[in-house]
mmCIF file of C-alpha atoms and ligand atoms in Angstrom:
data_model
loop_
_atom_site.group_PDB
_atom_site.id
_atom_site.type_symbol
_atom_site.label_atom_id
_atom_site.label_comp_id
_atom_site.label_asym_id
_atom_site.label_seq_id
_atom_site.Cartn_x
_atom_site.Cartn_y
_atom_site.Cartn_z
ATOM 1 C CA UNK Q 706 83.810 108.818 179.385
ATOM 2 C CA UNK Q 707 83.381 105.163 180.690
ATOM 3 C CA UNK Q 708 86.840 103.538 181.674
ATOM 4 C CA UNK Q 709 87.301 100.850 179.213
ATOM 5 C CA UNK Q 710 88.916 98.635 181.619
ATOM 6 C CA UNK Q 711 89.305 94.566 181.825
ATOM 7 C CA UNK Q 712 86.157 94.804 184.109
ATOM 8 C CA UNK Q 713 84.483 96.668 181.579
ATOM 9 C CA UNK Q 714 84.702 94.342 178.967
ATOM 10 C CA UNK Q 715 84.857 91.354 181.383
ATOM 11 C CA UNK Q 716 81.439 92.778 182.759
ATOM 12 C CA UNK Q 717 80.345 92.354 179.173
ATOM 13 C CA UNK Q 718 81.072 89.002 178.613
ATOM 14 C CA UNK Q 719 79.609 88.264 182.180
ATOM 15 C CA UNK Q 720 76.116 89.695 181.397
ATOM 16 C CA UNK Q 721 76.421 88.576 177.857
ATOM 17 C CA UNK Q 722 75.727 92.380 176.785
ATOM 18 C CA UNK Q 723 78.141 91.230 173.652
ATOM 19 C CA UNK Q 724 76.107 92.927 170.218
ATOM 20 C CA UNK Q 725 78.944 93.157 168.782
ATOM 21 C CA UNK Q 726 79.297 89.785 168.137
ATOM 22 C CA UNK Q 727 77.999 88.727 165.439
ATOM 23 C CA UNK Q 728 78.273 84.462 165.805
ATOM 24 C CA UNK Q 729 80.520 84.331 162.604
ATOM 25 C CA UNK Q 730 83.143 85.084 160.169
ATOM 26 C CA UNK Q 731 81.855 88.479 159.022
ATOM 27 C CA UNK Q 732 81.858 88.756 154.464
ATOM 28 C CA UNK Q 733 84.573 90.879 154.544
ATOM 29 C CA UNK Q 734 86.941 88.930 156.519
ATOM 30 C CA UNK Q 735 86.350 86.158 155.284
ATOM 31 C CA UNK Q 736 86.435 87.049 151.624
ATOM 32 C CA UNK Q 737 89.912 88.627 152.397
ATOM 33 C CA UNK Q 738 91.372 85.201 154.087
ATOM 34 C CA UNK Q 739 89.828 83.878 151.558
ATOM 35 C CA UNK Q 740 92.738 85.229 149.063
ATOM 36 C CA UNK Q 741 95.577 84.577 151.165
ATOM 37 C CA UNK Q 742 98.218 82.233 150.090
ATOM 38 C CA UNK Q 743 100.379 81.889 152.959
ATOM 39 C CA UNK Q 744 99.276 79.789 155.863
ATOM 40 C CA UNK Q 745 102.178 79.892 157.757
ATOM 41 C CA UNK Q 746 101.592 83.850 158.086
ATOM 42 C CA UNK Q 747 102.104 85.143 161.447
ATOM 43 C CA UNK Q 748 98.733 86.620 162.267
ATOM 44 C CA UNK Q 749 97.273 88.427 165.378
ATOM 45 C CA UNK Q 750 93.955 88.922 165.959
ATOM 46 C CA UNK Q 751 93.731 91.486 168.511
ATOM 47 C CA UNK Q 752 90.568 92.122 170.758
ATOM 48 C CA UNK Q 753 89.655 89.540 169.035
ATOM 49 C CA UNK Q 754 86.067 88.749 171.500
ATOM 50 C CA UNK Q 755 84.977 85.373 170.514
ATOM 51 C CA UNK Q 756 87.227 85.046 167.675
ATOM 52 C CA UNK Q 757 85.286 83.757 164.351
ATOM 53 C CA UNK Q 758 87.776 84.225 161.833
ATOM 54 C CA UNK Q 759 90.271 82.903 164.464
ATOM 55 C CA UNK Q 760 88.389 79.842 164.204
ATOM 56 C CA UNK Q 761 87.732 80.039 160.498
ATOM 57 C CA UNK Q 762 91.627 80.883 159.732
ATOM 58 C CA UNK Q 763 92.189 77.931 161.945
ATOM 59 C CA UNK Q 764 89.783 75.078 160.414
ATOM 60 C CA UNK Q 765 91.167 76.566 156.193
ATOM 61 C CA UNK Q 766 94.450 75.390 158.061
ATOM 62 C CA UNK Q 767 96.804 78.453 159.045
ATOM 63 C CA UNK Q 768 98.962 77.366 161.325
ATOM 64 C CA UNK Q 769 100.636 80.384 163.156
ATOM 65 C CA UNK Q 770 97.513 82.408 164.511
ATOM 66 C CA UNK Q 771 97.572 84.583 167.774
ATOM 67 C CA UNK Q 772 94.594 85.841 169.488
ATOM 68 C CA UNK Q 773 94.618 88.751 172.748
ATOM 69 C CA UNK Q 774 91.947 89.516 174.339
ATOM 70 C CA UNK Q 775 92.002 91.723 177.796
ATOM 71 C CA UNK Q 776 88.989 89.814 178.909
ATOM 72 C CA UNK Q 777 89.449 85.975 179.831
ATOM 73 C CA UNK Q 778 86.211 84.544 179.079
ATOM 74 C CA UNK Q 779 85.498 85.099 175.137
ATOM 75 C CA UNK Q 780 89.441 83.324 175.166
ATOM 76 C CA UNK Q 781 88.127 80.312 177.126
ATOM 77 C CA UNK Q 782 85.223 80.352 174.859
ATOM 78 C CA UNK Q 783 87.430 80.060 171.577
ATOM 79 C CA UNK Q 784 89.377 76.755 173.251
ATOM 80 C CA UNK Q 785 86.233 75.185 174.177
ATOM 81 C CA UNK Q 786 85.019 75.598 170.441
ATOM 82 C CA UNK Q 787 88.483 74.545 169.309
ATOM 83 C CA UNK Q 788 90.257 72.220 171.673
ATOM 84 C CA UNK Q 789 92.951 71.800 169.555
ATOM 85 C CA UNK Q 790 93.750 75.618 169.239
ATOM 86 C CA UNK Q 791 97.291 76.041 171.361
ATOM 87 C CA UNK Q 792 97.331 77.608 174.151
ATOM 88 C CA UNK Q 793 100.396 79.699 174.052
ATOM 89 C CA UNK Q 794 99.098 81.307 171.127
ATOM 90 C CA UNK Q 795 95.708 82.517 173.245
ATOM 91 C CA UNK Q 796 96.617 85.379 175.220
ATOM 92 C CA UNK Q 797 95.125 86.836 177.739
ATOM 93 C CA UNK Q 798 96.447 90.636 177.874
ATOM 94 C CA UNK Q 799 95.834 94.494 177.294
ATOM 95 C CA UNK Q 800 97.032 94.667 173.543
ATOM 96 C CA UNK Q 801 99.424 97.840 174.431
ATOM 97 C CA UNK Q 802 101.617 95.400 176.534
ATOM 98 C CA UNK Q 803 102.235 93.054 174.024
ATOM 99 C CA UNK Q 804 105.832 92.085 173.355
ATOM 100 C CA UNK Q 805 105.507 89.052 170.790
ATOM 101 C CA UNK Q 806 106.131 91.003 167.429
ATOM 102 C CA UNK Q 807 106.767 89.729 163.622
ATOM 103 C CA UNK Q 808 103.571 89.539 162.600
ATOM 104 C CA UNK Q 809 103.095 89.272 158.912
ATOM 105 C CA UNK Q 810 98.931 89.980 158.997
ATOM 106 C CA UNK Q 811 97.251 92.008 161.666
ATOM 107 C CA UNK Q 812 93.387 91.502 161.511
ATOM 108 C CA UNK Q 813 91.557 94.366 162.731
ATOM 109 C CA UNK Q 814 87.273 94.181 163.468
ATOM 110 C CA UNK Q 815 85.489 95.982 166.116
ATOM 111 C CA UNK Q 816 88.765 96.215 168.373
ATOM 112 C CA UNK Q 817 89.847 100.029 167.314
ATOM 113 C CA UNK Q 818 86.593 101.438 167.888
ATOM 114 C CA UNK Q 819 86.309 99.336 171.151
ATOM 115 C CA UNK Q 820 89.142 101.805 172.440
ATOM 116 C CA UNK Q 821 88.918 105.088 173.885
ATOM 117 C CA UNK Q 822 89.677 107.780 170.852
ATOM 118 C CA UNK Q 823 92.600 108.889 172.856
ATOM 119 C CA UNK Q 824 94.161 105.967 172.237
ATOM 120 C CA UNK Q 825 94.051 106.032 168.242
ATOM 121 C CA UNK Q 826 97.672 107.381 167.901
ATOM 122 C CA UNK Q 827 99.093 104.570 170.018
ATOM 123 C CA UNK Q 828 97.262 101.796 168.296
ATOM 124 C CA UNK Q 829 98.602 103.182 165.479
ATOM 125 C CA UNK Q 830 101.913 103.141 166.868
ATOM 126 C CA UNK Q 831 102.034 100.102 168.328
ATOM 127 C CA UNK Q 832 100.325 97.970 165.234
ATOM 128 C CA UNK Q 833 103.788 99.451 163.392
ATOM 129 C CA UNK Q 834 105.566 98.413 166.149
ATOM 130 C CA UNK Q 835 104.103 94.601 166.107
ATOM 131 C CA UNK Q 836 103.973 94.008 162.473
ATOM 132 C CA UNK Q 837 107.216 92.752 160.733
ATOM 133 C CA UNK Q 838 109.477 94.247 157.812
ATOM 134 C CA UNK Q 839 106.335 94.970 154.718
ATOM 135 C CA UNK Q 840 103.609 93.091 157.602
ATOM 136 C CA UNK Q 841 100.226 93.924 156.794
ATOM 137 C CA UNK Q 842 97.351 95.508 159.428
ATOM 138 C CA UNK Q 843 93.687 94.722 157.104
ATOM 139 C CA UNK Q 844 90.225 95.069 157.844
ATOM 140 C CA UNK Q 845 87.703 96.867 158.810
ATOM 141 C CA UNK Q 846 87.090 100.383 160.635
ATOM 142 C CA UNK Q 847 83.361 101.834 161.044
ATOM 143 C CA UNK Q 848 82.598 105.103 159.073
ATOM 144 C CA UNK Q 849 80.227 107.186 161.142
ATOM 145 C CA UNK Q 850 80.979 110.237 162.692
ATOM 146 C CA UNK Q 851 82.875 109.773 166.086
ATOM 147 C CA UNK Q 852 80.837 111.047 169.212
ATOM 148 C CA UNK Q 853 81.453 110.867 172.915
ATOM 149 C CA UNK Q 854 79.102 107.682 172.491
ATOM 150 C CA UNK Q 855 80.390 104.758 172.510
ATOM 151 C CA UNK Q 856 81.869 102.515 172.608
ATOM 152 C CA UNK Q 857 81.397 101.859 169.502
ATOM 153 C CA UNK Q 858 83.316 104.973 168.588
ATOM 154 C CA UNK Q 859 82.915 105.989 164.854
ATOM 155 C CA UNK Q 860 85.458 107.860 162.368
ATOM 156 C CA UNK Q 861 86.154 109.087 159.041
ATOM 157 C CA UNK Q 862 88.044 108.335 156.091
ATOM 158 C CA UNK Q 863 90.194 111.373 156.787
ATOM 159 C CA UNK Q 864 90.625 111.171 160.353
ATOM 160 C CA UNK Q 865 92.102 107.148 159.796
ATOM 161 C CA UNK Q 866 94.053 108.271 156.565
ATOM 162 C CA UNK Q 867 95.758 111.390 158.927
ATOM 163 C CA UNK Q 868 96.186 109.203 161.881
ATOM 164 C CA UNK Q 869 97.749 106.000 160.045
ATOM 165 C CA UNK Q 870 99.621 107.498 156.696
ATOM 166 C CA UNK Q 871 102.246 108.447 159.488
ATOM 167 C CA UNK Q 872 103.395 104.955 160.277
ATOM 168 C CA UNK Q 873 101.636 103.170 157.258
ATOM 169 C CA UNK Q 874 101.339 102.909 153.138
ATOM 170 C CA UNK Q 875 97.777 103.026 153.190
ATOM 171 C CA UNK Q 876 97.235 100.478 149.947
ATOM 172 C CA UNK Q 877 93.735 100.658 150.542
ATOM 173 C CA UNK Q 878 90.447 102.563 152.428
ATOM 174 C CA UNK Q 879 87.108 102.301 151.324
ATOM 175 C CA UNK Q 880 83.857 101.111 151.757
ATOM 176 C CA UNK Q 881 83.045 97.940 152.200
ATOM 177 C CA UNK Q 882 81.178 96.325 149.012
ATOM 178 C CA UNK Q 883 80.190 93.248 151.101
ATOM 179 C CA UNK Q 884 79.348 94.023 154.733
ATOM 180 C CA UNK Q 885 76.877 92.281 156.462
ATOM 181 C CA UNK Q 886 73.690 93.764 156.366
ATOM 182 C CA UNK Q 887 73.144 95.385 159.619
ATOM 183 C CA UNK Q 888 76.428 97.195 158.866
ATOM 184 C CA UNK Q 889 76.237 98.183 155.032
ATOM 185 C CA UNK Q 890 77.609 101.544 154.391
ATOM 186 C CA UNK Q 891 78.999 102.030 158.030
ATOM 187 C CA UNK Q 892 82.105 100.727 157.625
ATOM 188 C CA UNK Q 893 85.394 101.135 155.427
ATOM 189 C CA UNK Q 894 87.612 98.000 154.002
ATOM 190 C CA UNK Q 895 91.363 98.494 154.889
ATOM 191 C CA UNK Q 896 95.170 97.262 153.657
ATOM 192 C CA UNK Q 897 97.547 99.575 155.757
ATOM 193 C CA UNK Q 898 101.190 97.973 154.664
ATOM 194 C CA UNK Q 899 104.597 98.941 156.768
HETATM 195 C C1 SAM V 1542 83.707 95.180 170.501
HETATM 196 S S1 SAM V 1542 84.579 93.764 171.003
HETATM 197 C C2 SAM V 1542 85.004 93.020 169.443
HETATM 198 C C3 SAM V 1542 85.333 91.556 169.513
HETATM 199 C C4 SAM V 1542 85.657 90.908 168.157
HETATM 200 N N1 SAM V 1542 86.717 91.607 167.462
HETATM 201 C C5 SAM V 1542 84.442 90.822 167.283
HETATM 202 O O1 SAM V 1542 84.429 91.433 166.204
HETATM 203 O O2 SAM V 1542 83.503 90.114 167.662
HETATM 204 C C6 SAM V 1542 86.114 94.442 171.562
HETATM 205 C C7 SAM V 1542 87.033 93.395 172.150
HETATM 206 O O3 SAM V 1542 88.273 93.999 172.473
HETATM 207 C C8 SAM V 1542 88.681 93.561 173.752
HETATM 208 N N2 SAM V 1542 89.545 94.618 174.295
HETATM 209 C C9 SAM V 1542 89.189 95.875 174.659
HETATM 210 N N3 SAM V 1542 90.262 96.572 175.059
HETATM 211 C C10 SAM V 1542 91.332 95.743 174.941
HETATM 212 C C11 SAM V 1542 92.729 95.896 175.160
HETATM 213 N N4 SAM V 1542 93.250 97.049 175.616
HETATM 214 N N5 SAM V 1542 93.543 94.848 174.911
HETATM 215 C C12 SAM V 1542 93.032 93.677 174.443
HETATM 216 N N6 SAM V 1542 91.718 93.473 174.210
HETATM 217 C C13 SAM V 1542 90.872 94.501 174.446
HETATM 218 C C14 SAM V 1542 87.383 93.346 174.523
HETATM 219 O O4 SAM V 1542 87.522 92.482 175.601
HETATM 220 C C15 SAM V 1542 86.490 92.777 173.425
HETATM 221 O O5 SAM V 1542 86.575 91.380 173.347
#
């Protein structure tokens, strides 16, 4: 197993080996911020790479939006595209040592299955640990069958419903009716409420 360190991921962004990324606001996401009400939320987008529906929460005019990212660049990258974006709200961290907490909404794409499966209880954990009283974790985990490839590093309905039903009311897990294309029936819409 690779260690999925900062210069791991920073290595990524370096050599722009970033697939992942996917230059937008992904149907999913957006069709769920879409329905929100509240736009003084608390929100974290964690892992959150180049950040397109931190931009695209930003511009529909939420106002209390937190990004982390363990690698600096994709960060410096979200500024650049939105000057006005506060600093003190971009944070440049490992997600586990996180102490800002409250959050109302936790947006979740491609940052779980970023992670080494060993950590899957402690993201679990700690997204209970950062969300406030009935605070929300949403989005999107991929449903293929986890292998010692990856990262990307798949999972199943079962494994996610054993590993967060501990800390969560799982309100919702299925699969996504409006992916994009290149991931249509690989990956599984989420509401997880505390
Ligand atoms: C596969 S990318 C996904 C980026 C973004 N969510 C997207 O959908 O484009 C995973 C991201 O998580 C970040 N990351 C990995 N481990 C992290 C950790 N422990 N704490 C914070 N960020 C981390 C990486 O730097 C990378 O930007």
């Amino acid at each position: 197993m690779r260690n999925l360190n900062k210069e791991y991921w920073d290595d990524k962004y370096a050599q722009n080996t970033t697939g992942w990324d996917i230059g937008y606001v992904s149907t999913p996401l957006k069709e769920y911020i879409d329905q929100l009400k509240d736009k003084n939320s608390k929100i974290l987008i964690p892992g959150a790479g180049n950040g397109h529906e931190v931009e695209y929460l930003f511009k529909k005019g939420f106002t209390n939006i937190y990004v982390i990212d363990i690698a600096l660049q994709p960060l410096q990258n979200l500024k650049a595209r939105i000057p006005s974006f506060p600093d003190n709200h971009l944070i440049h961290m490992d997600f586990f040592d996180l102490t800002i907490s409250d959050f109302d909404l936790i947006l979740e794409q491609t940052f779980f299955c970023a992670l080494d499966p060993s950590l899957r209880e402690a993201y679990a954990m700690k997204m209970h640990g950062l969300l406030g009283p009935n605070g929300k974790l949403s989005g999107l985990l991929f449903d293929f069958p986890l292998t010692e490839d990856g990262p990307p590093f798949g999972g199943s309905v079962a494994e996610y419903r054993s590993i967060f039903s501990q800390y969560f009311t799982i309100k919702v897990l299925e699969p996504a009716y409006n992916s994009i294309k290149p991931r249509k029936d690989n990956e599984l819409f989420f509401i997880f409420e505390k």
